[in-house]
PDB file of C-alpha atoms in Angstrom:
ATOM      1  CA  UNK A   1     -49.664 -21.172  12.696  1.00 78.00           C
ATOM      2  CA  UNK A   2     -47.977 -18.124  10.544  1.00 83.00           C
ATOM      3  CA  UNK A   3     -45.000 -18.542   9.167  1.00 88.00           C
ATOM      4  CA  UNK A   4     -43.027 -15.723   7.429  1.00 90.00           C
ATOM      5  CA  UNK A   5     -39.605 -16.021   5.577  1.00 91.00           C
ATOM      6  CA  UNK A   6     -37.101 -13.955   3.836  1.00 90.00           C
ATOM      7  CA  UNK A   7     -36.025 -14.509   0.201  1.00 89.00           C
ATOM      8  CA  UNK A   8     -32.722 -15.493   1.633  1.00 90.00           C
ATOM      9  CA  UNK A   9     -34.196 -18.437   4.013  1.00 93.00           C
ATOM     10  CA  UNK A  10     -32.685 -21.746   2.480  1.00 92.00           C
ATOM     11  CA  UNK A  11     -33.854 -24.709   5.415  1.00 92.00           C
ATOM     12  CA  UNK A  12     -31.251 -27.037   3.999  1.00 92.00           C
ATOM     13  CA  UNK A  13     -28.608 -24.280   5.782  1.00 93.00           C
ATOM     14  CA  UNK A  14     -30.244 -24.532   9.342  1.00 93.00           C
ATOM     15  CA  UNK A  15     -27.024 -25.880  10.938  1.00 94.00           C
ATOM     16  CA  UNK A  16     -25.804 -22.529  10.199  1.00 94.00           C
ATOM     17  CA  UNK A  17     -28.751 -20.138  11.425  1.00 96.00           C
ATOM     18  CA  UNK A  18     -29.335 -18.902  15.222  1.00 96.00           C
ATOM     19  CA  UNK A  19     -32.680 -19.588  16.509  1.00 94.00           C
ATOM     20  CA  UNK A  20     -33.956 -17.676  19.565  1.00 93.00           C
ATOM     21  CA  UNK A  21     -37.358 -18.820  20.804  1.00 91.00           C
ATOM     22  CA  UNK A  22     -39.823 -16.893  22.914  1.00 89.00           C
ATOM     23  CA  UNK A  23     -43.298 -17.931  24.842  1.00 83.00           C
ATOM     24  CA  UNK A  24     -46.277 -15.703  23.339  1.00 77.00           C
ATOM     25  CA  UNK A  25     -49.834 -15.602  25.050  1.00 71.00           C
ATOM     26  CA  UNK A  26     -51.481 -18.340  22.732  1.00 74.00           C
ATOM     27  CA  UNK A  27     -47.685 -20.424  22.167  1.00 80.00           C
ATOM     28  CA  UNK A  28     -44.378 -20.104  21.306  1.00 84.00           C
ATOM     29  CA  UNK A  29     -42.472 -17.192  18.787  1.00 87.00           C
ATOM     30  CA  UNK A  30     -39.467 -18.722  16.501  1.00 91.00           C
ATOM     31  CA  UNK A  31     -36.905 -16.083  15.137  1.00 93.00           C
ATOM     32  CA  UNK A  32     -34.324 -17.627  12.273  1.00 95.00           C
ATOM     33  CA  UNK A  33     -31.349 -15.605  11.536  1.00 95.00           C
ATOM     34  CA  UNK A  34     -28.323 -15.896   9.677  1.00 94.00           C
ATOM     35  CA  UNK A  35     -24.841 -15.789  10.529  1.00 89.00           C
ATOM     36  CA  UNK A  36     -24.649 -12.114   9.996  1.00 90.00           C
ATOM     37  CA  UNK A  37     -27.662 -11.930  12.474  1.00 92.00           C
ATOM     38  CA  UNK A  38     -30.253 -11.303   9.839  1.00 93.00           C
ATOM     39  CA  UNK A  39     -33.964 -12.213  10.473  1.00 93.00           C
ATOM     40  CA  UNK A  40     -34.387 -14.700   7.444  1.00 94.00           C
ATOM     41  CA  UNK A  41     -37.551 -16.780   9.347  1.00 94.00           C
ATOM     42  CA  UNK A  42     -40.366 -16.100  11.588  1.00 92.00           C
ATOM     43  CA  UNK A  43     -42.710 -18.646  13.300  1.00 89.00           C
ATOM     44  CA  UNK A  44     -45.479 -18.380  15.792  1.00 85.00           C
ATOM     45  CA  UNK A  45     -46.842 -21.877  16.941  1.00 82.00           C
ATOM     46  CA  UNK A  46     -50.345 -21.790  18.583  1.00 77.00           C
ATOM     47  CA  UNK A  47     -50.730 -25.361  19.195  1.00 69.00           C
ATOM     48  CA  UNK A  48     -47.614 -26.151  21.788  1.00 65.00           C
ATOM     49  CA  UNK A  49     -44.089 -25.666  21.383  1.00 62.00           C
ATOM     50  CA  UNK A  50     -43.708 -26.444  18.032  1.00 58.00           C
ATOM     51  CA  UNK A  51     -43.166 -29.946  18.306  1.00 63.00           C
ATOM     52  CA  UNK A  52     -45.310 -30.785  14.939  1.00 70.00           C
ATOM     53  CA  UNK A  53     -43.172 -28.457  12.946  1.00 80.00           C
ATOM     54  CA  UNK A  54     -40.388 -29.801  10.669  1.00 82.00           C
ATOM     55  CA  UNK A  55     -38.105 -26.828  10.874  1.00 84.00           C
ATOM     56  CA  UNK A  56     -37.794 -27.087  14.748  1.00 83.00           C
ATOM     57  CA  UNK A  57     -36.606 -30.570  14.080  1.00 85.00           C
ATOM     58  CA  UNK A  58     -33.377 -29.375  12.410  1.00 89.00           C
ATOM     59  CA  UNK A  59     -30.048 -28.340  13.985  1.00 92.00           C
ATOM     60  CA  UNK A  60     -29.258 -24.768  14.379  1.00 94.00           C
ATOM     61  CA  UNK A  61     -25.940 -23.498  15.310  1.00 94.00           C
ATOM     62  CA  UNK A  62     -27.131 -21.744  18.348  1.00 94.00           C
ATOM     63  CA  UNK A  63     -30.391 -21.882  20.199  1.00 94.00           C
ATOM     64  CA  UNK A  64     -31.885 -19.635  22.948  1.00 94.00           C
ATOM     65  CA  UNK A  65     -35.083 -19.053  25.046  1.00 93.00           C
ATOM     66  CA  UNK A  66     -36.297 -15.793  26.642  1.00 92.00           C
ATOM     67  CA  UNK A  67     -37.303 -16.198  29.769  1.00 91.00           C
ATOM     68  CA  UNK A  68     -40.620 -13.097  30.195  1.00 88.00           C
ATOM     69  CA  UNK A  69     -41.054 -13.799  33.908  1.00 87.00           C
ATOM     70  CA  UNK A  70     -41.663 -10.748  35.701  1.00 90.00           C
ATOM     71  CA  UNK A  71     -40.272 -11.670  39.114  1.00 90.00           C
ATOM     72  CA  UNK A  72     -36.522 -10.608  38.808  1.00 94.00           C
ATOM     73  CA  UNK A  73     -33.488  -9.114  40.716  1.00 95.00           C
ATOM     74  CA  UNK A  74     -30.376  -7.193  39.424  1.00 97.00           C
ATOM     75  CA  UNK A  75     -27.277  -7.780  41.720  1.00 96.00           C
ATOM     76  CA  UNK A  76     -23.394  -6.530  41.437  1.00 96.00           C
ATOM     77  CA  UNK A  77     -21.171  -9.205  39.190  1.00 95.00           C
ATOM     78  CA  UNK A  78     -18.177  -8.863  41.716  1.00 94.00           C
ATOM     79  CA  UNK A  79     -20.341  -9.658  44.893  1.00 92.00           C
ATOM     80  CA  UNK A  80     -22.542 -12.611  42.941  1.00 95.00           C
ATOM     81  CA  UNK A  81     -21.728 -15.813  43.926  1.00 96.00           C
ATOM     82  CA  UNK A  82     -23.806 -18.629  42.524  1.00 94.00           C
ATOM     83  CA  UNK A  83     -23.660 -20.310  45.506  1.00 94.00           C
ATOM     84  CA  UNK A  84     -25.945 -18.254  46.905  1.00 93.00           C
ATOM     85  CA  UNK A  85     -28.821 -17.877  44.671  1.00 92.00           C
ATOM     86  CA  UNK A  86     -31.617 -18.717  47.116  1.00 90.00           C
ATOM     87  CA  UNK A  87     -30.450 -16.755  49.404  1.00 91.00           C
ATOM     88  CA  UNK A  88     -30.577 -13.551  47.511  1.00 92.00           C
ATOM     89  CA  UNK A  89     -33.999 -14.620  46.117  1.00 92.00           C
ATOM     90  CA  UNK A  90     -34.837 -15.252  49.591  1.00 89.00           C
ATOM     91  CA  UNK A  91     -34.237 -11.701  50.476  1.00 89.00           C
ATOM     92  CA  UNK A  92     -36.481 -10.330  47.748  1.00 87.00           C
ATOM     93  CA  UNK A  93     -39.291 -12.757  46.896  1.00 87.00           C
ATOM     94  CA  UNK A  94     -39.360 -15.183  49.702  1.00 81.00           C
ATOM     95  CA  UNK A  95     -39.023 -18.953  49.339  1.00 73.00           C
ATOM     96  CA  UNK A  96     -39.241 -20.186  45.212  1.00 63.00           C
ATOM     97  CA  UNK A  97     -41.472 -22.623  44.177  1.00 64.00           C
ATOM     98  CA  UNK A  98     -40.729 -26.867  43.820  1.00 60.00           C
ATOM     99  CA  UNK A  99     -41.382 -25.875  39.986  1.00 61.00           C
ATOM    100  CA  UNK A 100     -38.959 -22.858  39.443  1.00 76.00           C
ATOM    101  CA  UNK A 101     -35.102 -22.929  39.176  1.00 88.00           C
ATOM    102  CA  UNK A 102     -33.064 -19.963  39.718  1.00 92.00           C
ATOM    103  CA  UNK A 103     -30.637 -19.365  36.661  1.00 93.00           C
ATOM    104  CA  UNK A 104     -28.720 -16.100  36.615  1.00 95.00           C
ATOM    105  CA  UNK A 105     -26.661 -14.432  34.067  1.00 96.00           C
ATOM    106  CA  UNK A 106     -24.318 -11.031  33.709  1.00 96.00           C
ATOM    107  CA  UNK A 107     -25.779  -8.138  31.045  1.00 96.00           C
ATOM    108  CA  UNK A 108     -23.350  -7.707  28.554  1.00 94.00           C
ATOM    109  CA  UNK A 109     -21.622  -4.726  28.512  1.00 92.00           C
ATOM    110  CA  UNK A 110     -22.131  -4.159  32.741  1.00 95.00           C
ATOM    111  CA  UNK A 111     -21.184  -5.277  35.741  1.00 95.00           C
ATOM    112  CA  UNK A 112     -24.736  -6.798  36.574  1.00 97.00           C
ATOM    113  CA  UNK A 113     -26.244 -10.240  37.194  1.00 97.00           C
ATOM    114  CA  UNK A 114     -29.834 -11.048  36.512  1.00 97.00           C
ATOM    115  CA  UNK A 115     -31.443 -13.177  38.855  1.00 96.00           C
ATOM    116  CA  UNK A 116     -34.856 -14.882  37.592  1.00 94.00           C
ATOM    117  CA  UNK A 117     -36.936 -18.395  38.135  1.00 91.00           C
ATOM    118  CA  UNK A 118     -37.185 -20.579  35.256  1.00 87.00           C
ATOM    119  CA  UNK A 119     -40.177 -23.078  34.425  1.00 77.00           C
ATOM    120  CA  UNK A 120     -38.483 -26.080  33.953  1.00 78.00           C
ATOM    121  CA  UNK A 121     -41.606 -27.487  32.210  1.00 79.00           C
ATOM    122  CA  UNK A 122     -41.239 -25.015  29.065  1.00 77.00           C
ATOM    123  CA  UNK A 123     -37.419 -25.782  29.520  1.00 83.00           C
ATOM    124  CA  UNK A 124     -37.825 -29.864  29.081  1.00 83.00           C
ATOM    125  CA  UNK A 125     -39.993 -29.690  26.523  1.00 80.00           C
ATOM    126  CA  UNK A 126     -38.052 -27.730  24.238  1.00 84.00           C
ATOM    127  CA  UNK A 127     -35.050 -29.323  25.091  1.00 86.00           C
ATOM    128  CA  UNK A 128     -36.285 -32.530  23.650  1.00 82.00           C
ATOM    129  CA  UNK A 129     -35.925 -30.538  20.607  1.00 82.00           C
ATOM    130  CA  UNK A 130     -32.938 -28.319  21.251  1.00 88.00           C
ATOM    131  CA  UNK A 131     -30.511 -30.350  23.729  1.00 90.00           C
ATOM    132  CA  UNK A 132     -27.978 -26.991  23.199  1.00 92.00           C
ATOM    133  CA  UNK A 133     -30.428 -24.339  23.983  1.00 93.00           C
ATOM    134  CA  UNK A 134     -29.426 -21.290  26.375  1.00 93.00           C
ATOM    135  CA  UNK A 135     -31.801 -18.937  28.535  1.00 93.00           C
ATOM    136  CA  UNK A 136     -31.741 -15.407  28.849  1.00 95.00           C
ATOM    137  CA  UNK A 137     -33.911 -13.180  30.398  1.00 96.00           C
ATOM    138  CA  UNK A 138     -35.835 -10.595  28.628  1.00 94.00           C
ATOM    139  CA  UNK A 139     -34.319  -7.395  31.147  1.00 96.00           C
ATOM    140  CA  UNK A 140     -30.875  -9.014  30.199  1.00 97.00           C
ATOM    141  CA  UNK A 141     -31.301  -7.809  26.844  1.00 96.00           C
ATOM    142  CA  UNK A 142     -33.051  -4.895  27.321  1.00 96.00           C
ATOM    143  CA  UNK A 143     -30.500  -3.588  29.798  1.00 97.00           C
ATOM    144  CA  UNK A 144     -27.614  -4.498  27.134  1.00 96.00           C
ATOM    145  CA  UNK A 145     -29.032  -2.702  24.214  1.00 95.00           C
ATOM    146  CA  UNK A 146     -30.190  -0.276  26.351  1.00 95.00           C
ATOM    147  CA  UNK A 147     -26.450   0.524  27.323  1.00 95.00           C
ATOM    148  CA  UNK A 148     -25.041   0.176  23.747  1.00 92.00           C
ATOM    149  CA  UNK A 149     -27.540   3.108  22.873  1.00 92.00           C
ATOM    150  CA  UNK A 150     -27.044   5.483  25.869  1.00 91.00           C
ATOM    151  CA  UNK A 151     -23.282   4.980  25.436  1.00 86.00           C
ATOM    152  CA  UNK A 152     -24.311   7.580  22.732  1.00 81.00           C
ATOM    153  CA  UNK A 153     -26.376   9.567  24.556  1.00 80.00           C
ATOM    154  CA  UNK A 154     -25.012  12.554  26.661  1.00 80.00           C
ATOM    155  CA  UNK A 155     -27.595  12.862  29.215  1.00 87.00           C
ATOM    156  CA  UNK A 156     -30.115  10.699  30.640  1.00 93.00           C
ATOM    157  CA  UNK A 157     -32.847   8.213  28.712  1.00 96.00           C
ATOM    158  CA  UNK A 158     -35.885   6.344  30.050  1.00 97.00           C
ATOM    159  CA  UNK A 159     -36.325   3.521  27.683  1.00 97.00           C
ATOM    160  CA  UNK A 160     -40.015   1.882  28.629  1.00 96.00           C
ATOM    161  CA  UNK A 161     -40.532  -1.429  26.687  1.00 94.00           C
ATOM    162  CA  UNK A 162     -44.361  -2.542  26.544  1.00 90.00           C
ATOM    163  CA  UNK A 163     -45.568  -5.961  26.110  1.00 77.00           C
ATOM    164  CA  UNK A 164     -48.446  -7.874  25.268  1.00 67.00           C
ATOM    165  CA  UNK A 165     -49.110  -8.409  29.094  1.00 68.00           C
ATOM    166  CA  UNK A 166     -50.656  -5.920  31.130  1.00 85.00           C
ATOM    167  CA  UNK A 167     -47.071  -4.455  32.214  1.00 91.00           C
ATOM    168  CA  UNK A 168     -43.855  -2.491  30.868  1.00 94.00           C
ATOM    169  CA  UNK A 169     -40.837  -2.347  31.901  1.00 95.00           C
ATOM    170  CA  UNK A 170     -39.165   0.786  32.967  1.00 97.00           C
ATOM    171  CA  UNK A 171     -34.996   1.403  32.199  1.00 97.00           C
ATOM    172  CA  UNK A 172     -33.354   4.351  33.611  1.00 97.00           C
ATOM    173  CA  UNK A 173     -29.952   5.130  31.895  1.00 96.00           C
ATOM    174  CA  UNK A 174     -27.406   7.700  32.203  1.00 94.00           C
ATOM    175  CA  UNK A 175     -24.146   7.886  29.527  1.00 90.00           C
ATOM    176  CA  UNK A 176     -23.943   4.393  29.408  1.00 90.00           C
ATOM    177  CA  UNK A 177     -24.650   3.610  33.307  1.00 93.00           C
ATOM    178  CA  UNK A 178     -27.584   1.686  34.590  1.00 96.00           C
ATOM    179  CA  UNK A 179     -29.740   3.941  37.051  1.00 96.00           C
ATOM    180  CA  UNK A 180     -32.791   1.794  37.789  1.00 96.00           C
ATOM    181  CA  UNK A 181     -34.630  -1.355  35.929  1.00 97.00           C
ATOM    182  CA  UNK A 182     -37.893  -2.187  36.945  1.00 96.00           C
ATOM    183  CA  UNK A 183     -41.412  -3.698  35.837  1.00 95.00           C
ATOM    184  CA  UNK A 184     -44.967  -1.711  36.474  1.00 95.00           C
ATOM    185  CA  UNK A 185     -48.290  -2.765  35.728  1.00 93.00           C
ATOM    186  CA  UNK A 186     -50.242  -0.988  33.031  1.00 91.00           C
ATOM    187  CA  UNK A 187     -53.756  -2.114  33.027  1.00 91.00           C
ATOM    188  CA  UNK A 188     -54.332   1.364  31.301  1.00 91.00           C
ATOM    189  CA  UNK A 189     -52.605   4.126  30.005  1.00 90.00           C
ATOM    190  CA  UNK A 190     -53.984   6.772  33.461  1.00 92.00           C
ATOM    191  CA  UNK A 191     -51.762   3.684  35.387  1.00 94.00           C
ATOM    192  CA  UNK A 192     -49.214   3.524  33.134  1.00 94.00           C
ATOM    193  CA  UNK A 193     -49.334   7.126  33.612  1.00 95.00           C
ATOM    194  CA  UNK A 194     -49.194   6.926  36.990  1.00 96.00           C
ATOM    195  CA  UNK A 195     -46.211   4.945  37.473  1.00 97.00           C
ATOM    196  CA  UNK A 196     -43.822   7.025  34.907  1.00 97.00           C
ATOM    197  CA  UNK A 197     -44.523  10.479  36.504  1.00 97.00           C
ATOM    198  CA  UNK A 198     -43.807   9.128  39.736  1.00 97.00           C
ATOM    199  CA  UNK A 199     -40.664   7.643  38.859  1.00 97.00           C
ATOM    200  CA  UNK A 200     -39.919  10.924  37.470  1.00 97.00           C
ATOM    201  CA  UNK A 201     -40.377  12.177  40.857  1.00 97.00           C
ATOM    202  CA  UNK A 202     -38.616   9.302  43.028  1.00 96.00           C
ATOM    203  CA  UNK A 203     -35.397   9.881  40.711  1.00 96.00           C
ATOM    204  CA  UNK A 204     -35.683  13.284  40.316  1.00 96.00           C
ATOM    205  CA  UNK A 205     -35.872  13.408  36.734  1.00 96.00           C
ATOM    206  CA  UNK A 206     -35.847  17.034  34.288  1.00 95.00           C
ATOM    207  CA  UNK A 207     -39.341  16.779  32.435  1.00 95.00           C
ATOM    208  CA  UNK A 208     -37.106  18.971  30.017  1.00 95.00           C
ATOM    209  CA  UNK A 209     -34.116  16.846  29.245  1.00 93.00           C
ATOM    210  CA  UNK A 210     -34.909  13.638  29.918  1.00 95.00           C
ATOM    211  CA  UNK A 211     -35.496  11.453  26.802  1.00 95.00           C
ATOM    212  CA  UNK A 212     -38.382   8.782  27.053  1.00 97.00           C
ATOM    213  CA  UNK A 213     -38.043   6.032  24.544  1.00 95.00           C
ATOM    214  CA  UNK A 214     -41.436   3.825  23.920  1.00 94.00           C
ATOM    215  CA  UNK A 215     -41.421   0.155  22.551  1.00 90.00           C
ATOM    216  CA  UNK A 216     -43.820  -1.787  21.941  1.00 85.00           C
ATOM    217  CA  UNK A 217     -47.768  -2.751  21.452  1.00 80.00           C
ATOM    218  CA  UNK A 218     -49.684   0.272  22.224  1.00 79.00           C
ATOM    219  CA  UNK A 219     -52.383   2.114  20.516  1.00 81.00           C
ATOM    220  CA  UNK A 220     -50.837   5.172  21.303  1.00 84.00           C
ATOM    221  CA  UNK A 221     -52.746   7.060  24.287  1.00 88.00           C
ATOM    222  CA  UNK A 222     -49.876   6.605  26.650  1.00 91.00           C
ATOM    223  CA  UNK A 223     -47.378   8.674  24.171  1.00 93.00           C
ATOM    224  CA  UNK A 224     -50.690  11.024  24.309  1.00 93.00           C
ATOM    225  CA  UNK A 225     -50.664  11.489  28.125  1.00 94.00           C
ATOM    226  CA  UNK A 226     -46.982  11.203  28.810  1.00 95.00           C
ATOM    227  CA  UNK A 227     -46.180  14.268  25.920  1.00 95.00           C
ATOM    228  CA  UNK A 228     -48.604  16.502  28.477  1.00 95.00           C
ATOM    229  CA  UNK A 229     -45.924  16.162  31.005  1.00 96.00           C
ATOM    230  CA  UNK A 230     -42.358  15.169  29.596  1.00 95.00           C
ATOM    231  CA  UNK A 231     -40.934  17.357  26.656  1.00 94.00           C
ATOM    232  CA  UNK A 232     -39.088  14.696  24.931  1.00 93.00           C
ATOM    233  CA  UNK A 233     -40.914  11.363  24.321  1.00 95.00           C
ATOM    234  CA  UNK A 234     -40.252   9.388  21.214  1.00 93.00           C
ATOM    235  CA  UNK A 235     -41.668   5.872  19.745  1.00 90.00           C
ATOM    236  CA  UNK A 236     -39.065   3.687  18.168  1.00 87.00           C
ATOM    237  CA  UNK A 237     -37.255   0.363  17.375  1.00 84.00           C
ATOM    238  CA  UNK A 238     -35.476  -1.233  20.090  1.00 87.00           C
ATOM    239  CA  UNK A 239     -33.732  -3.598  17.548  1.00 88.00           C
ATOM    240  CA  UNK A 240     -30.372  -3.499  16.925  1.00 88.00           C
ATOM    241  CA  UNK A 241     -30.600  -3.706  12.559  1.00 86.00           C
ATOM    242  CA  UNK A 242     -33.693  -2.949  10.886  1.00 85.00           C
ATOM    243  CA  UNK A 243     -35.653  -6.286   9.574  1.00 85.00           C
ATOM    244  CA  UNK A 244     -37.429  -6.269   6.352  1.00 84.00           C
ATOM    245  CA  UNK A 245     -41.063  -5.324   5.742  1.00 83.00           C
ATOM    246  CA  UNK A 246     -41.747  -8.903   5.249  1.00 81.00           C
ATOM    247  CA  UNK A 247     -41.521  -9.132   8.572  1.00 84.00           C
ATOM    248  CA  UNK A 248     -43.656  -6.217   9.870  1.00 76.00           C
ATOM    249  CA  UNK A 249     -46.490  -8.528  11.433  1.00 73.00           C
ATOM    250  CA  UNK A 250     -44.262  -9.467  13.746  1.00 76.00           C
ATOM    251  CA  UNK A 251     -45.170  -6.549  15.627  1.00 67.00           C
ATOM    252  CA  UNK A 252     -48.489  -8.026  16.241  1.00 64.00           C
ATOM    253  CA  UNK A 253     -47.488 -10.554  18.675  1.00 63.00           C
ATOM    254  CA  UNK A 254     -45.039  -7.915  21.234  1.00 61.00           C
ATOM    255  CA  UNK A 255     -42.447  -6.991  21.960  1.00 68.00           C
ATOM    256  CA  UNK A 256     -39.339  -7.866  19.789  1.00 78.00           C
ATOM    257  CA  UNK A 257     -36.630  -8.231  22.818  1.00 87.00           C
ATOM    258  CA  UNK A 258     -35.691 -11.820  21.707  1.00 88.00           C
ATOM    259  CA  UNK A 259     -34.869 -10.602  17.643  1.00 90.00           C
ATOM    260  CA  UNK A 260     -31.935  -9.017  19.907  1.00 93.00           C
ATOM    261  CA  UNK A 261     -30.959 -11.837  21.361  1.00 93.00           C
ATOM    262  CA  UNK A 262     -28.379 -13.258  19.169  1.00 93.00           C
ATOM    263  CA  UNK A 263     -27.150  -9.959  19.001  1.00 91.00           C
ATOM    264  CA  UNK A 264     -26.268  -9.661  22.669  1.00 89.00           C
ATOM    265  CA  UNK A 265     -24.996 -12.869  23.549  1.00 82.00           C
ATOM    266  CA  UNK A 266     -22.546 -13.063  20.691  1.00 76.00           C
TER     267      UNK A 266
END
């Protein structure tokens, strides 16, 4: 297990701290923050969900789970009905399976719904812990904070968000507007490669203007190969405040969409 807190991190204030919880290769990932949405407490449980640690056993103010699953649909708010989930997964994935239920969920800050499966398994297990806990899918928040920063951009950004799976996700934006979110596989960088240039084509994207943002786990070849091709491509943050050094490792373990969760549902 590794365990990392902030100075600040007093356990006897739980009832006052969001926790947002996310499924990592070997277990699970436990961010702590505070109610000014500072990272005060970092866990990653190898074992299982973290049932044989005492600080999962506390009550938190608000609890949520990212859902990583990379079988998702985006759909317009004002046409959703909830009614109708299967059929619309139906349309783009075929039947789901006995083990999967279909939540859904609008992005903040757009007129979209995200449509994904959830493993109920992960779900009952950590509800034995967390009886109040909410899901959100990993694209939900991506898509948000990818909004709040093109809002601020005046032309277009490609925001590609690696992970410790062999896949990224792609997230076309334009002032604010959602052009196109999708997932790619990236088994290496020449695929990874592969897949950006020819969404550059398929959208018709300027090599010149358009900014490429990466996040995420990567030693750094894919920058390498996309710079050959696209004149502005950048490495940064995807989190919405800066978190201390202390919790720098964090990096280690991928990508850090669920430190914006309590960001983006509040």
């Amino acid at each position: 297990m590794t365990e990392i807190s902030d100075k600040s991190f007093d356990i006897s204030r739980t009832a006052n701290y969001t926790l947002s919880i996310r499924k990592s290769p070997n277990g699970f990932c436990f961010a702590v923050f505070d109610e000014e949405k500072k990272l005060v407490h970092f866990l990653l449980s190898k074992k299982d969900y973290g049932s044989d640690i005492q600080l999962l056993h506390k009550e938190f103010r608000q609890v949520f789970f990212c859902h990583d699953d990379n079988r998702y649909t985006l759909l317009p708010a004002s046409l959703f009905n909830p009614e109708l989930k299967a059929d619309y997964w139906r349309l783009n994935f075929g039947e789901e399976t006995a083990a999967d239920t279909l939540r859904s969920e609008v992005i903040p800050l757009t007129d979209i719904v995200t449509l994904y499966p959830s493993d109920e398994k992960d779900l009952k297990n950590l509800k034995e812990c967390f009886p109040i806990i909410q899901t959100v899918h990993r694209q939900t928040v991506q898509i948000a904070v990818a909004t709040m920063l093109s809002k601020r951009n005046i032309g277009q950004q490609l925001f590609l968000h690696f992970a410790e799976k062999e896949r990224f996700d792609a997230i076309l934006m334009e002032k604010g507007r959602l052009i196109l979110a999708n997932t790619y596989e990236r088994r290496s960088a020449d695929e990874f490669l592969f897949h950006v240039l020819n969404l550059f084509d398929q959208m018709k994207l300027d090599q010149y203007q358009t900014e490429v943002v990466l996040e995420g786990p990567n030693d750094g070849s894919e920058k390498q190969l996309l710079s050959q091709y696209v004149q502005s491509v950048q490495e940064k943050s995807m989190t919405l405040r800066e978190i201390s050094t202390a919790f720098e490792r964090i990096k280690e373990y991928g990508s850090t969409t669920f430190l914006n969760i309590p960001y983006i549902i509040s």
